[in-house]
Amino acid sequence: MRLITLFAFAAAAVAAPAIDPGVPRFPLPDGFPSPNPDQLAEIQRLAGGTLPNQPLPTNLSQDAIATLKLLAHNELYEVAFFTELLNNITTAAPGYGANDTAPLDRLLLVRQIEAIKNQEELHAIAANAFLVSAKQEPIAPCQYNFPVSNFQNAILFAQVFTDLALGTIPAVQLLFARDGGPASRNVITLGSILGSEAQQDGFFRSTQRKNPSAAPFLTGSTGAIAFNALRKLIVKDSCPQPLSSIGLPEWGDLDFFSAQLFINNYIDSDLAIPEPSWPFWISSNPQTKNGTLPFFVAGLSAAPNESSIVYLSGQNKPVAVPVTKFLQSPGDASATFRAEFPFEKRGFANGLTIAILARGLGPFADAEAVSAAAQLGPVVIEIH
């Protein structure tokens, strides 16, 4: 049996696409995604630690491989995002100057974001190493959308996609555990990545004057949920490997009816304001917690009968609520409908909540069951 370690993979070639000006170009100046040994040593120094040298599994289930491909895509997105954020801060780009980051110590902030960026590079190298060890092609970077224009929104956005990663990594651990054998050893490695991401998330939250941890039990996700959220942030047809090659289902888009409506009615003015292109919804308004949410769907020509909005929050059982007030837009195939958001009634957790339009009225056993029945989504909701 051939054993591959993360160190052995780091120097392997990974093809990188041409990137439009204004976003990070791969390979990065430090050689990522295929650094040479000296470059890797510097990445590890800045990250605060080395790649593990434990042997990697050579046989994985198709479900584990698909979710690992998604994890690699996610880590590459994070590398690109933090590379751009670091550049914006160090060059004092508009929205990222001293007044925008105050009262934070800018020298310390640069060192913190630099550490996170290098940690994400090692996470991406590790995810691709798992794939190569299982005789799969490593994932190459795509072109990405960064829907932020200032420091406050960048940190808030980082918190949201890190929350989603924190819900997805345990799903990968579960698949490795199910595979058993040598693969189960790497549940521990994935757990260490989970802990690193959680520490980063605490930093993002504290920077926004929030509690460092949102809730005692964080919301779980699946590879399919994370994939359908992430694909909205990837420039269409920009990936060297088509997203369909991941092997996860692609659902239709589900959105809120009006971004401006939520900015006007649900967002506290002392927090960063989500930008109109965000595929996420952020709220700290207590009225939201026991209200109804208006959803919008493009390309829906008939009422979603025998379907429901299903919420995932904390480690609770999924909560399914009926779709109401369905309204077809005259002249096109778009539609709006409403669904109750029973945050306090059903014991939702602060932080991440995931909403999906799924076939059936429930009950659903867990996030995997919701993913199997999903039609549209997800909508990613953050309640502070």
mmCIF file of C-alpha atoms in Angstrom:
data_model
loop_
_atom_site.group_PDB
_atom_site.id
_atom_site.type_symbol
_atom_site.label_atom_id
_atom_site.label_comp_id
_atom_site.label_asym_id
_atom_site.label_seq_id
_atom_site.Cartn_x
_atom_site.Cartn_y
_atom_site.Cartn_z
ATOM 1 C CA MET A 1 0.000 0.000 0.000
ATOM 2 C CA ARG A 2 1.411 3.377 -1.013
ATOM 3 C CA LEU A 3 1.242 5.956 1.770
ATOM 4 C CA ILE A 4 1.157 9.662 0.959
ATOM 5 C CA THR A 5 1.772 12.343 3.536
ATOM 6 C CA LEU A 6 0.778 15.997 3.410
ATOM 7 C CA PHE A 7 4.437 17.016 3.135
ATOM 8 C CA ALA A 8 4.886 14.852 0.041
ATOM 9 C CA PHE A 9 1.878 16.403 -1.638
ATOM 10 C CA ALA A 10 2.734 20.045 -0.985
ATOM 11 C CA ALA A 11 5.292 20.232 -3.792
ATOM 12 C CA ALA A 12 3.041 18.495 -6.355
ATOM 13 C CA ALA A 13 1.824 20.594 -9.259
ATOM 14 C CA VAL A 14 -1.724 21.940 -9.208
ATOM 15 C CA ALA A 15 -2.889 23.755 -12.316
ATOM 16 C CA ALA A 16 -4.063 27.312 -11.711
ATOM 17 C CA PRO A 17 -6.310 29.360 -14.011
ATOM 18 C CA ALA A 18 -5.680 32.879 -15.199
ATOM 19 C CA ILE A 19 -7.437 35.346 -12.904
ATOM 20 C CA ASP A 20 -8.853 38.711 -13.901
ATOM 21 C CA PRO A 21 -7.082 41.805 -12.516
ATOM 22 C CA GLY A 22 -8.305 42.939 -9.109
ATOM 23 C CA VAL A 23 -8.491 39.493 -7.524
ATOM 24 C CA PRO A 24 -5.683 37.175 -6.399
ATOM 25 C CA ARG A 25 -3.713 35.510 -9.169
ATOM 26 C CA PHE A 26 -2.622 31.910 -8.749
ATOM 27 C CA PRO A 27 0.012 30.801 -8.130
ATOM 28 C CA LEU A 28 0.422 33.319 -5.320
ATOM 29 C CA PRO A 29 3.816 34.946 -4.656
ATOM 30 C CA ASP A 30 4.479 32.302 -1.993
ATOM 31 C CA GLY A 31 4.027 29.525 -4.571
ATOM 32 C CA PHE A 32 0.588 28.406 -3.418
ATOM 33 C CA PRO A 33 -1.094 26.112 -4.403
ATOM 34 C CA SER A 34 2.168 24.274 -5.225
ATOM 35 C CA PRO A 35 4.922 25.816 -3.068
ATOM 36 C CA ASN A 36 8.467 24.534 -3.251
ATOM 37 C CA PRO A 37 10.067 23.292 -0.004
ATOM 38 C CA ASP A 38 11.455 26.704 0.960
ATOM 39 C CA GLN A 39 8.133 28.421 0.237
ATOM 40 C CA LEU A 40 6.266 25.754 2.209
ATOM 41 C CA ALA A 41 8.592 26.283 5.166
ATOM 42 C CA GLU A 42 7.755 30.007 5.149
ATOM 43 C CA ILE A 43 3.996 29.331 4.850
ATOM 44 C CA GLN A 44 4.234 27.025 7.844
ATOM 45 C CA ARG A 45 6.219 29.597 9.834
ATOM 46 C CA LEU A 46 3.598 32.278 9.208
ATOM 47 C CA ALA A 47 0.765 29.835 9.893
ATOM 48 C CA GLY A 48 2.241 28.846 13.261
ATOM 49 C CA GLY A 49 2.682 25.137 12.569
ATOM 50 C CA THR A 50 3.465 22.423 10.047
ATOM 51 C CA LEU A 51 1.444 20.074 7.902
ATOM 52 C CA PRO A 52 0.778 16.739 9.637
ATOM 53 C CA ASN A 53 3.123 13.915 8.634
ATOM 54 C CA GLN A 54 0.699 11.101 9.390
ATOM 55 C CA PRO A 55 -0.074 8.709 6.491
ATOM 56 C CA LEU A 56 -3.190 9.438 4.468
ATOM 57 C CA PRO A 57 -5.946 6.994 3.440
ATOM 58 C CA THR A 58 -5.707 5.468 -0.029
ATOM 59 C CA ASN A 59 -9.295 4.242 -0.234
ATOM 60 C CA LEU A 60 -12.330 6.436 0.389
ATOM 61 C CA SER A 61 -16.019 6.127 -0.420
ATOM 62 C CA GLN A 62 -17.466 8.200 -3.244
ATOM 63 C CA ASP A 63 -19.438 10.236 -0.697
ATOM 64 C CA ALA A 64 -16.235 11.038 1.215
ATOM 65 C CA ILE A 65 -14.428 11.965 -2.009
ATOM 66 C CA ALA A 66 -17.244 14.291 -3.112
ATOM 67 C CA THR A 67 -17.303 16.056 0.239
ATOM 68 C CA LEU A 68 -13.492 16.352 0.265
ATOM 69 C CA LYS A 69 -13.635 17.981 -3.186
ATOM 70 C CA LEU A 70 -16.125 20.464 -1.781
ATOM 71 C CA LEU A 71 -13.875 21.083 1.229
ATOM 72 C CA ALA A 72 -10.904 21.738 -1.071
ATOM 73 C CA HIS A 73 -12.962 24.213 -3.108
ATOM 74 C CA ASN A 74 -14.017 25.956 0.092
ATOM 75 C CA GLU A 75 -10.452 26.218 1.413
ATOM 76 C CA LEU A 76 -9.250 27.634 -1.928
ATOM 77 C CA TYR A 77 -11.972 30.257 -1.769
ATOM 78 C CA GLU A 78 -10.879 31.206 1.733
ATOM 79 C CA VAL A 79 -7.245 31.507 0.613
ATOM 80 C CA ALA A 80 -8.297 33.866 -2.194
ATOM 81 C CA PHE A 81 -10.538 35.878 0.131
ATOM 82 C CA PHE A 82 -7.933 36.382 2.871
ATOM 83 C CA THR A 83 -5.222 37.126 0.304
ATOM 84 C CA GLU A 84 -7.393 39.923 -1.062
ATOM 85 C CA LEU A 85 -8.343 41.124 2.439
ATOM 86 C CA LEU A 86 -4.686 41.227 3.503
ATOM 87 C CA ASN A 87 -3.775 43.192 0.384
ATOM 88 C CA ASN A 88 -6.634 45.663 0.948
ATOM 89 C CA ILE A 89 -5.522 46.315 4.522
ATOM 90 C CA THR A 90 -1.803 46.636 3.788
ATOM 91 C CA THR A 91 -2.421 49.009 0.857
ATOM 92 C CA ALA A 92 -5.129 50.966 2.751
ATOM 93 C CA ALA A 93 -7.573 50.445 -0.122
ATOM 94 C CA PRO A 94 -10.829 52.462 0.082
ATOM 95 C CA GLY A 95 -12.899 51.017 2.923
ATOM 96 C CA TYR A 96 -9.830 49.420 4.531
ATOM 97 C CA GLY A 97 -7.888 52.442 5.826
ATOM 98 C CA ALA A 98 -6.966 53.356 9.389
ATOM 99 C CA ASN A 99 -10.374 54.902 10.104
ATOM 100 C CA ASP A 100 -12.131 51.798 8.766
ATOM 101 C CA THR A 101 -10.203 49.367 10.963
ATOM 102 C CA ALA A 102 -10.123 51.570 14.083
ATOM 103 C CA PRO A 103 -9.772 50.998 16.978
ATOM 104 C CA LEU A 104 -7.832 47.868 15.998
ATOM 105 C CA ASP A 105 -4.028 47.945 15.991
ATOM 106 C CA ARG A 106 -3.239 47.735 12.271
ATOM 107 C CA LEU A 107 0.145 46.038 12.678
ATOM 108 C CA LEU A 108 -1.426 43.379 14.866
ATOM 109 C CA LEU A 109 -4.381 43.054 12.465
ATOM 110 C CA VAL A 110 -2.059 42.462 9.504
ATOM 111 C CA ARG A 111 -0.227 39.757 11.447
ATOM 112 C CA GLN A 112 -3.539 38.111 12.415
ATOM 113 C CA ILE A 113 -4.974 38.068 8.876
ATOM 114 C CA GLU A 114 -1.608 36.917 7.510
ATOM 115 C CA ALA A 115 -1.638 33.973 9.912
ATOM 116 C CA ILE A 116 -5.206 33.046 8.924
ATOM 117 C CA LYS A 117 -4.378 33.276 5.217
ATOM 118 C CA ASN A 118 -1.395 30.937 5.612
ATOM 119 C CA GLN A 119 -3.389 28.535 7.783
ATOM 120 C CA GLU A 120 -6.004 28.333 5.034
ATOM 121 C CA GLU A 121 -3.275 27.566 2.499
ATOM 122 C CA LEU A 122 -2.233 24.584 4.611
ATOM 123 C CA HIS A 123 -5.868 23.501 4.990
ATOM 124 C CA ALA A 124 -6.267 23.573 1.189
ATOM 125 C CA ILE A 125 -3.022 21.633 0.677
ATOM 126 C CA ALA A 126 -4.236 19.070 3.209
ATOM 127 C CA ALA A 127 -7.655 18.649 1.538
ATOM 128 C CA ASN A 128 -6.008 18.118 -1.853
ATOM 129 C CA ALA A 129 -3.516 15.686 -0.321
ATOM 130 C CA PHE A 130 -6.404 13.537 0.895
ATOM 131 C CA LEU A 131 -7.780 13.495 -2.668
ATOM 132 C CA VAL A 132 -4.447 12.615 -4.299
ATOM 133 C CA SER A 133 -3.887 9.827 -1.796
ATOM 134 C CA ALA A 134 -7.283 8.424 -2.796
ATOM 135 C CA LYS A 135 -6.227 8.548 -6.482
ATOM 136 C CA GLN A 136 -8.265 11.653 -7.255
ATOM 137 C CA GLU A 137 -7.251 14.788 -9.165
ATOM 138 C CA PRO A 138 -6.440 17.733 -6.850
ATOM 139 C CA ILE A 139 -8.797 20.697 -7.001
ATOM 140 C CA ALA A 140 -7.405 23.788 -8.746
ATOM 141 C CA PRO A 141 -8.434 27.379 -7.915
ATOM 142 C CA CYS A 142 -11.336 29.060 -9.705
ATOM 143 C CA GLN A 143 -12.234 32.719 -10.064
ATOM 144 C CA TYR A 144 -14.279 34.055 -7.179
ATOM 145 C CA ASN A 145 -16.759 36.710 -6.200
ATOM 146 C CA PHE A 146 -15.950 38.750 -3.092
ATOM 147 C CA PRO A 147 -19.206 40.621 -2.347
ATOM 148 C CA VAL A 148 -17.657 43.102 0.096
ATOM 149 C CA SER A 149 -16.346 46.649 -0.241
ATOM 150 C CA ASN A 150 -15.109 47.542 3.256
ATOM 151 C CA PHE A 151 -13.392 46.052 6.291
ATOM 152 C CA GLN A 152 -16.500 45.686 8.454
ATOM 153 C CA ASN A 153 -18.356 43.730 5.805
ATOM 154 C CA ALA A 154 -15.293 41.638 5.013
ATOM 155 C CA ILE A 155 -15.019 40.463 8.627
ATOM 156 C CA LEU A 156 -18.761 39.825 8.841
ATOM 157 C CA PHE A 157 -18.657 37.879 5.581
ATOM 158 C CA ALA A 158 -15.679 35.849 6.800
ATOM 159 C CA GLN A 159 -17.650 34.956 9.910
ATOM 160 C CA VAL A 160 -20.604 33.731 7.851
ATOM 161 C CA PHE A 161 -18.681 31.458 5.507
ATOM 162 C CA THR A 162 -16.587 30.158 8.413
ATOM 163 C CA ASP A 163 -19.786 29.281 10.282
ATOM 164 C CA LEU A 164 -20.826 27.246 7.256
ATOM 165 C CA ALA A 165 -17.433 25.499 7.150
ATOM 166 C CA LEU A 166 -17.755 24.666 10.851
ATOM 167 C CA GLY A 167 -21.014 22.909 10.056
ATOM 168 C CA THR A 168 -19.580 21.008 7.098
ATOM 169 C CA ILE A 169 -16.283 19.614 8.413
ATOM 170 C CA PRO A 170 -18.056 17.303 10.913
ATOM 171 C CA ALA A 171 -19.992 15.854 7.943
ATOM 172 C CA VAL A 172 -16.633 14.928 6.365
ATOM 173 C CA GLN A 173 -15.509 13.405 9.664
ATOM 174 C CA LEU A 174 -18.670 11.296 9.760
ATOM 175 C CA LEU A 175 -18.010 9.958 6.259
ATOM 176 C CA PHE A 176 -14.396 9.105 7.171
ATOM 177 C CA ALA A 177 -15.601 7.323 10.297
ATOM 178 C CA ARG A 178 -18.122 5.327 8.257
ATOM 179 C CA ASP A 179 -15.384 4.285 5.838
ATOM 180 C CA GLY A 180 -13.441 2.848 8.780
ATOM 181 C CA GLY A 181 -9.991 1.338 8.535
ATOM 182 C CA PRO A 182 -7.030 3.694 8.020
ATOM 183 C CA ALA A 183 -9.406 6.486 6.935
ATOM 184 C CA SER A 184 -10.819 6.773 10.442
ATOM 185 C CA ARG A 185 -7.427 8.018 11.749
ATOM 186 C CA ASN A 186 -7.909 11.187 9.728
ATOM 187 C CA VAL A 187 -11.042 12.086 11.652
ATOM 188 C CA ILE A 188 -8.535 13.502 14.149
ATOM 189 C CA THR A 189 -6.761 15.553 11.469
ATOM 190 C CA LEU A 190 -10.070 16.977 10.312
ATOM 191 C CA GLY A 191 -10.930 17.733 13.918
ATOM 192 C CA SER A 192 -7.782 19.825 14.208
ATOM 193 C CA ILE A 193 -8.826 21.802 11.097
ATOM 194 C CA LEU A 194 -12.240 22.264 12.692
ATOM 195 C CA GLY A 195 -10.641 23.674 15.819
ATOM 196 C CA SER A 196 -8.461 26.055 13.807
ATOM 197 C CA GLU A 197 -11.503 27.362 11.899
ATOM 198 C CA ALA A 198 -13.388 27.779 15.183
ATOM 199 C CA GLN A 199 -10.582 29.883 16.664
ATOM 200 C CA GLN A 200 -10.639 32.055 13.537
ATOM 201 C CA ASP A 201 -14.405 32.458 13.853
ATOM 202 C CA GLY A 202 -14.026 33.619 17.443
ATOM 203 C CA PHE A 203 -11.629 36.294 16.197
ATOM 204 C CA PHE A 204 -14.096 37.456 13.519
ATOM 205 C CA ARG A 205 -16.895 37.646 16.069
ATOM 206 C CA SER A 206 -14.836 39.431 18.724
ATOM 207 C CA THR A 207 -13.689 41.988 16.147
ATOM 208 C CA GLN A 208 -17.387 42.826 15.671
ATOM 209 C CA ARG A 209 -17.955 43.135 19.445
ATOM 210 C CA LYS A 210 -19.903 39.877 19.606
ATOM 211 C CA ASN A 211 -19.469 36.962 21.954
ATOM 212 C CA PRO A 212 -16.563 34.889 20.599
ATOM 213 C CA SER A 213 -18.794 31.810 20.452
ATOM 214 C CA ALA A 214 -22.359 32.101 19.139
ATOM 215 C CA ALA A 215 -23.964 29.102 20.836
ATOM 216 C CA PRO A 216 -23.151 25.982 22.871
ATOM 217 C CA PHE A 217 -23.942 23.660 19.937
ATOM 218 C CA LEU A 218 -23.262 24.932 16.432
ATOM 219 C CA THR A 219 -25.424 24.237 13.399
ATOM 220 C CA GLY A 220 -24.563 21.190 11.329
ATOM 221 C CA SER A 221 -24.536 21.070 7.551
ATOM 222 C CA THR A 222 -23.763 18.638 4.730
ATOM 223 C CA GLY A 223 -21.477 18.697 1.731
ATOM 224 C CA ALA A 224 -24.465 19.318 -0.556
ATOM 225 C CA ILE A 225 -25.643 22.307 1.495
ATOM 226 C CA ALA A 226 -22.196 23.883 1.569
ATOM 227 C CA PHE A 227 -21.698 23.225 -2.156
ATOM 228 C CA ASN A 228 -24.914 25.007 -3.112
ATOM 229 C CA ALA A 229 -23.952 27.990 -0.962
ATOM 230 C CA LEU A 230 -20.368 28.120 -2.255
ATOM 231 C CA ARG A 231 -21.223 27.905 -5.952
ATOM 232 C CA LYS A 232 -22.901 31.325 -5.706
ATOM 233 C CA LEU A 233 -19.470 32.752 -4.857
ATOM 234 C CA ILE A 234 -17.621 31.139 -7.773
ATOM 235 C CA VAL A 235 -17.524 32.889 -11.150
ATOM 236 C CA LYS A 236 -19.531 30.736 -13.551
ATOM 237 C CA ASP A 237 -17.469 28.438 -15.801
ATOM 238 C CA SER A 238 -14.193 29.697 -14.254
ATOM 239 C CA CYS A 239 -13.055 26.416 -12.684
ATOM 240 C CA PRO A 240 -10.504 24.216 -14.482
ATOM 241 C CA GLN A 241 -12.600 21.258 -13.322
ATOM 242 C CA PRO A 242 -16.367 21.716 -13.806
ATOM 243 C CA LEU A 243 -18.283 21.936 -10.550
ATOM 244 C CA SER A 244 -20.426 19.037 -11.739
ATOM 245 C CA SER A 245 -17.362 16.796 -11.351
ATOM 246 C CA ILE A 246 -17.575 17.160 -7.565
ATOM 247 C CA GLY A 247 -20.467 14.729 -7.524
ATOM 248 C CA LEU A 248 -22.830 16.723 -5.308
ATOM 249 C CA PRO A 249 -26.376 17.706 -6.357
ATOM 250 C CA GLU A 250 -27.053 21.229 -7.608
ATOM 251 C CA TRP A 251 -30.301 22.757 -6.369
ATOM 252 C CA GLY A 252 -32.239 25.740 -7.619
ATOM 253 C CA ASP A 253 -31.637 29.149 -6.052
ATOM 254 C CA LEU A 254 -33.719 30.355 -3.130
ATOM 255 C CA ASP A 255 -33.479 33.983 -2.053
ATOM 256 C CA PHE A 256 -35.183 36.517 0.148
ATOM 257 C CA PHE A 257 -37.708 38.747 -1.584
ATOM 258 C CA SER A 258 -35.857 42.029 -1.150
ATOM 259 C CA ALA A 259 -32.381 42.756 0.177
ATOM 260 C CA GLN A 260 -33.360 46.374 0.766
ATOM 261 C CA LEU A 261 -36.437 45.279 2.705
ATOM 262 C CA PHE A 262 -34.218 43.432 5.165
ATOM 263 C CA ILE A 263 -31.746 46.268 5.413
ATOM 264 C CA ASN A 264 -34.603 48.654 6.257
ATOM 265 C CA ASN A 265 -36.527 46.418 8.641
ATOM 266 C CA TYR A 266 -34.320 43.736 10.087
ATOM 267 C CA ILE A 267 -30.791 45.086 10.373
ATOM 268 C CA ASP A 268 -29.438 46.976 13.382
ATOM 269 C CA SER A 269 -27.735 50.183 12.298
ATOM 270 C CA ASP A 270 -24.695 49.657 14.535
ATOM 271 C CA LEU A 271 -23.680 46.528 12.658
ATOM 272 C CA ALA A 272 -22.118 46.170 9.237
ATOM 273 C CA ILE A 273 -24.796 46.274 6.534
ATOM 274 C CA PRO A 274 -24.889 43.303 4.159
ATOM 275 C CA GLU A 275 -24.390 44.296 0.553
ATOM 276 C CA PRO A 276 -27.190 43.693 -1.979
ATOM 277 C CA SER A 277 -25.337 40.889 -3.783
ATOM 278 C CA TRP A 278 -24.894 38.786 -0.637
ATOM 279 C CA PRO A 279 -26.439 35.311 -0.755
ATOM 280 C CA PHE A 280 -26.743 35.501 3.034
ATOM 281 C CA TRP A 281 -29.007 37.265 5.464
ATOM 282 C CA ILE A 282 -27.713 38.824 8.671
ATOM 283 C CA SER A 283 -30.035 40.012 11.434
ATOM 284 C CA SER A 284 -29.933 41.092 15.051
ATOM 285 C CA ASN A 285 -33.478 42.446 15.236
ATOM 286 C CA PRO A 286 -35.448 40.572 17.951
ATOM 287 C CA GLN A 287 -38.656 40.978 15.915
ATOM 288 C CA THR A 288 -37.190 38.642 13.329
ATOM 289 C CA LYS A 289 -37.094 35.777 15.780
ATOM 290 C CA ASN A 290 -40.827 35.100 15.751
ATOM 291 C CA GLY A 291 -41.923 36.479 12.403
ATOM 292 C CA THR A 292 -42.421 35.266 8.846
ATOM 293 C CA LEU A 293 -39.846 35.437 6.085
ATOM 294 C CA PRO A 294 -40.626 36.354 2.452
ATOM 295 C CA PHE A 295 -38.810 34.174 -0.094
ATOM 296 C CA PHE A 296 -38.238 34.714 -3.799
ATOM 297 C CA VAL A 297 -37.666 32.119 -6.513
ATOM 298 C CA ALA A 298 -36.806 32.734 -10.160
ATOM 299 C CA GLY A 299 -38.034 30.073 -12.546
ATOM 300 C CA LEU A 300 -40.806 28.613 -10.398
ATOM 301 C CA SER A 301 -44.003 28.263 -12.429
ATOM 302 C CA ALA A 302 -46.171 26.374 -9.955
ATOM 303 C CA ALA A 303 -46.835 26.483 -6.239
ATOM 304 C CA PRO A 304 -44.492 24.211 -4.240
ATOM 305 C CA ASN A 305 -47.264 21.888 -3.084
ATOM 306 C CA GLU A 306 -46.263 19.150 -0.671
ATOM 307 C CA SER A 307 -43.078 21.075 0.098
ATOM 308 C CA SER A 308 -41.914 22.976 3.140
ATOM 309 C CA ILE A 309 -39.227 25.343 4.310
ATOM 310 C CA VAL A 310 -36.914 23.357 6.560
ATOM 311 C CA TYR A 311 -34.612 25.064 9.065
ATOM 312 C CA LEU A 312 -31.403 23.620 10.474
ATOM 313 C CA SER A 313 -30.264 25.306 13.684
ATOM 314 C CA GLY A 314 -27.926 24.108 16.394
ATOM 315 C CA GLN A 315 -27.872 20.349 16.869
ATOM 316 C CA ASN A 316 -31.654 20.140 16.984
ATOM 317 C CA LYS A 317 -33.886 18.109 14.694
ATOM 318 C CA PRO A 318 -34.794 19.959 11.484
ATOM 319 C CA VAL A 319 -37.894 22.153 11.750
ATOM 320 C CA ALA A 320 -40.282 22.056 8.771
ATOM 321 C CA VAL A 321 -42.882 24.810 8.299
ATOM 322 C CA PRO A 322 -45.484 25.103 5.533
ATOM 323 C CA VAL A 323 -45.185 27.467 2.588
ATOM 324 C CA THR A 324 -47.896 30.163 2.607
ATOM 325 C CA LYS A 325 -49.060 33.105 0.485
ATOM 326 C CA PHE A 326 -47.614 31.812 -2.760
ATOM 327 C CA LEU A 327 -47.790 34.526 -5.436
ATOM 328 C CA GLN A 328 -46.847 34.032 -9.071
ATOM 329 C CA SER A 329 -45.402 37.074 -10.800
ATOM 330 C CA PRO A 330 -47.408 37.912 -13.945
ATOM 331 C CA GLY A 331 -45.468 37.608 -17.170
ATOM 332 C CA ASP A 332 -42.529 35.531 -15.914
ATOM 333 C CA ALA A 333 -41.720 32.403 -13.956
ATOM 334 C CA SER A 334 -40.723 34.087 -10.708
ATOM 335 C CA ALA A 335 -42.689 33.724 -7.518
ATOM 336 C CA THR A 336 -42.749 34.762 -3.880
ATOM 337 C CA PHE A 337 -44.008 32.969 -0.815
ATOM 338 C CA ARG A 338 -43.751 33.190 2.955
ATOM 339 C CA ALA A 339 -42.803 30.849 5.748
ATOM 340 C CA GLU A 340 -42.809 31.176 9.517
ATOM 341 C CA PHE A 341 -39.439 31.653 11.217
ATOM 342 C CA PRO A 342 -40.068 30.137 14.680
ATOM 343 C CA PHE A 343 -36.698 31.040 16.212
ATOM 344 C CA GLU A 344 -37.726 31.241 19.863
ATOM 345 C CA LYS A 345 -40.723 28.930 19.611
ATOM 346 C CA ARG A 346 -38.627 26.002 18.425
ATOM 347 C CA GLY A 347 -35.390 26.629 20.288
ATOM 348 C CA PHE A 348 -33.148 27.817 17.465
ATOM 349 C CA ALA A 349 -29.516 28.664 18.258
ATOM 350 C CA ASN A 350 -27.794 32.004 17.811
ATOM 351 C CA GLY A 351 -25.394 32.156 14.883
ATOM 352 C CA LEU A 352 -26.020 30.074 11.794
ATOM 353 C CA THR A 353 -29.441 28.884 10.668
ATOM 354 C CA ILE A 354 -29.899 27.211 7.258
ATOM 355 C CA ALA A 355 -33.181 27.339 5.306
ATOM 356 C CA ILE A 356 -33.999 24.940 2.452
ATOM 357 C CA LEU A 357 -37.138 24.316 0.379
ATOM 358 C CA ALA A 358 -37.562 20.552 0.548
ATOM 359 C CA ARG A 359 -40.024 17.999 -0.754
ATOM 360 C CA GLY A 360 -42.393 16.780 1.924
ATOM 361 C CA LEU A 361 -43.859 18.244 5.068
ATOM 362 C CA GLY A 362 -41.576 16.453 7.495
ATOM 363 C CA PRO A 363 -40.539 15.361 9.954
ATOM 364 C CA PHE A 364 -36.936 15.105 8.735
ATOM 365 C CA ALA A 365 -34.490 13.116 10.823
ATOM 366 C CA ASP A 366 -31.339 15.157 10.256
ATOM 367 C CA ALA A 367 -29.413 17.383 7.846
ATOM 368 C CA GLU A 368 -28.697 14.446 5.538
ATOM 369 C CA ALA A 369 -32.411 13.737 5.201
ATOM 370 C CA VAL A 370 -33.074 17.398 4.418
ATOM 371 C CA SER A 371 -30.340 17.406 1.772
ATOM 372 C CA ALA A 372 -31.817 14.291 0.166
ATOM 373 C CA ALA A 373 -35.201 16.043 -0.163
ATOM 374 C CA ALA A 374 -33.888 19.508 -1.089
ATOM 375 C CA GLN A 375 -35.301 21.380 -4.063
ATOM 376 C CA LEU A 376 -34.080 24.962 -3.590
ATOM 377 C CA GLY A 377 -31.525 26.660 -1.395
ATOM 378 C CA PRO A 378 -29.861 27.108 0.884
ATOM 379 C CA VAL A 379 -30.561 30.480 2.392
ATOM 380 C CA VAL A 380 -27.903 31.134 5.033
ATOM 381 C CA ILE A 381 -29.250 33.104 7.997
ATOM 382 C CA GLU A 382 -27.193 34.581 10.834
ATOM 383 C CA ILE A 383 -28.921 35.636 14.033
ATOM 384 C CA HIS A 384 -26.758 37.508 16.560
#
